[in-house]
Amino acid sequence: NAGVTQTPKFQVLKTGQSMTLQCAQDMNHEYMSWYRQDPGMGLRLIHYSVGAGITDQGEVPNGYNVSRSTTEDFPLRLLSAAPSQTSVYFCASNYRGQSYNEQFFGPGTRLTVL
Amino acid sequence: AQSVTQPDIHITVSEGASLELRCNYSYGATPYLFWYVQSPGQGLQLLLKYFSGDTLVQGIKGFEAEFKRSQSSFNLRKPSVHWSDAAEYFCAVGARSGGYQKVTFGIGTKLQVIP
């Protein structure tokens, strides 16, 4: 199993450009999430999904869109990049269950917006 | 809403010394508590978790943590630190929000290990 994969690893954008960060998992996990990590702020939840076709907003959703057409994939779209979106982005997935199940994290995408 | 406080942003310890990383949480009910580790340029890896039962939990890589409800704390400990433990450590609290298990992370503690 590859686990959670993210592409690209690094990306530089100009203000106003759009792009999609890719996330895929091969563990058949129902839940998938996107976080951003900024110095001194830990990880903050952007959007999440509890299954194919179902998404919801997290703590910092503005400027980002998501969709979940398959169980495996959960892309994050930046519609019009801004310097405030410079960050490291992590995708995570986990099983749904009665108790909490461990989140598995991808290696991250480091995004710089100029 | 839940929250997590990690009061130490940066800690330096000597190799072989003991380690304790502090974590305080705020949550109305019994929380799910976690410690994650992040090596430079990597994603997060779960070290250990607490849901219920024994308040002293053992994790991977020789780490343990103790849940103290009266102090709203979940401190991470290791009796003897190795150079490979240098990383950033995140405490987190989880709670159900509808059908989703929402996790709130602390800001992290960066551990430096000196020879």
Tab-separated table of C-alpha atoms in Angstrom, chain B residues 5-11 20-22 89 107-110:
chain	number	residue	atom	x	y	z
B	5	THR	CA	-2.116	24.437	24.612
B	6	GLN	CA	1.506	23.449	24.265
B	7	PRO	CA	3.342	26.002	26.396
B	8	ASP	CA	6.851	25.116	25.249
B	9	ILE	CA	7.602	26.076	21.660
B	10	HIS	CA	11.189	24.846	21.756
B	11	ILE	CA	12.972	22.431	24.119
B	20	GLU	CA	8.635	15.706	29.294
B	21	LEU	CA	6.561	17.718	26.839
B	22	ARG	CA	3.574	19.504	28.273
B	89	TYR	CA	5.727	17.098	18.550
B	107	ILE	CA	1.048	24.671	17.901
B	108	GLY	CA	3.777	22.110	18.441
B	109	THR	CA	6.959	21.748	20.480
B	110	LYS	CA	10.226	21.535	18.605
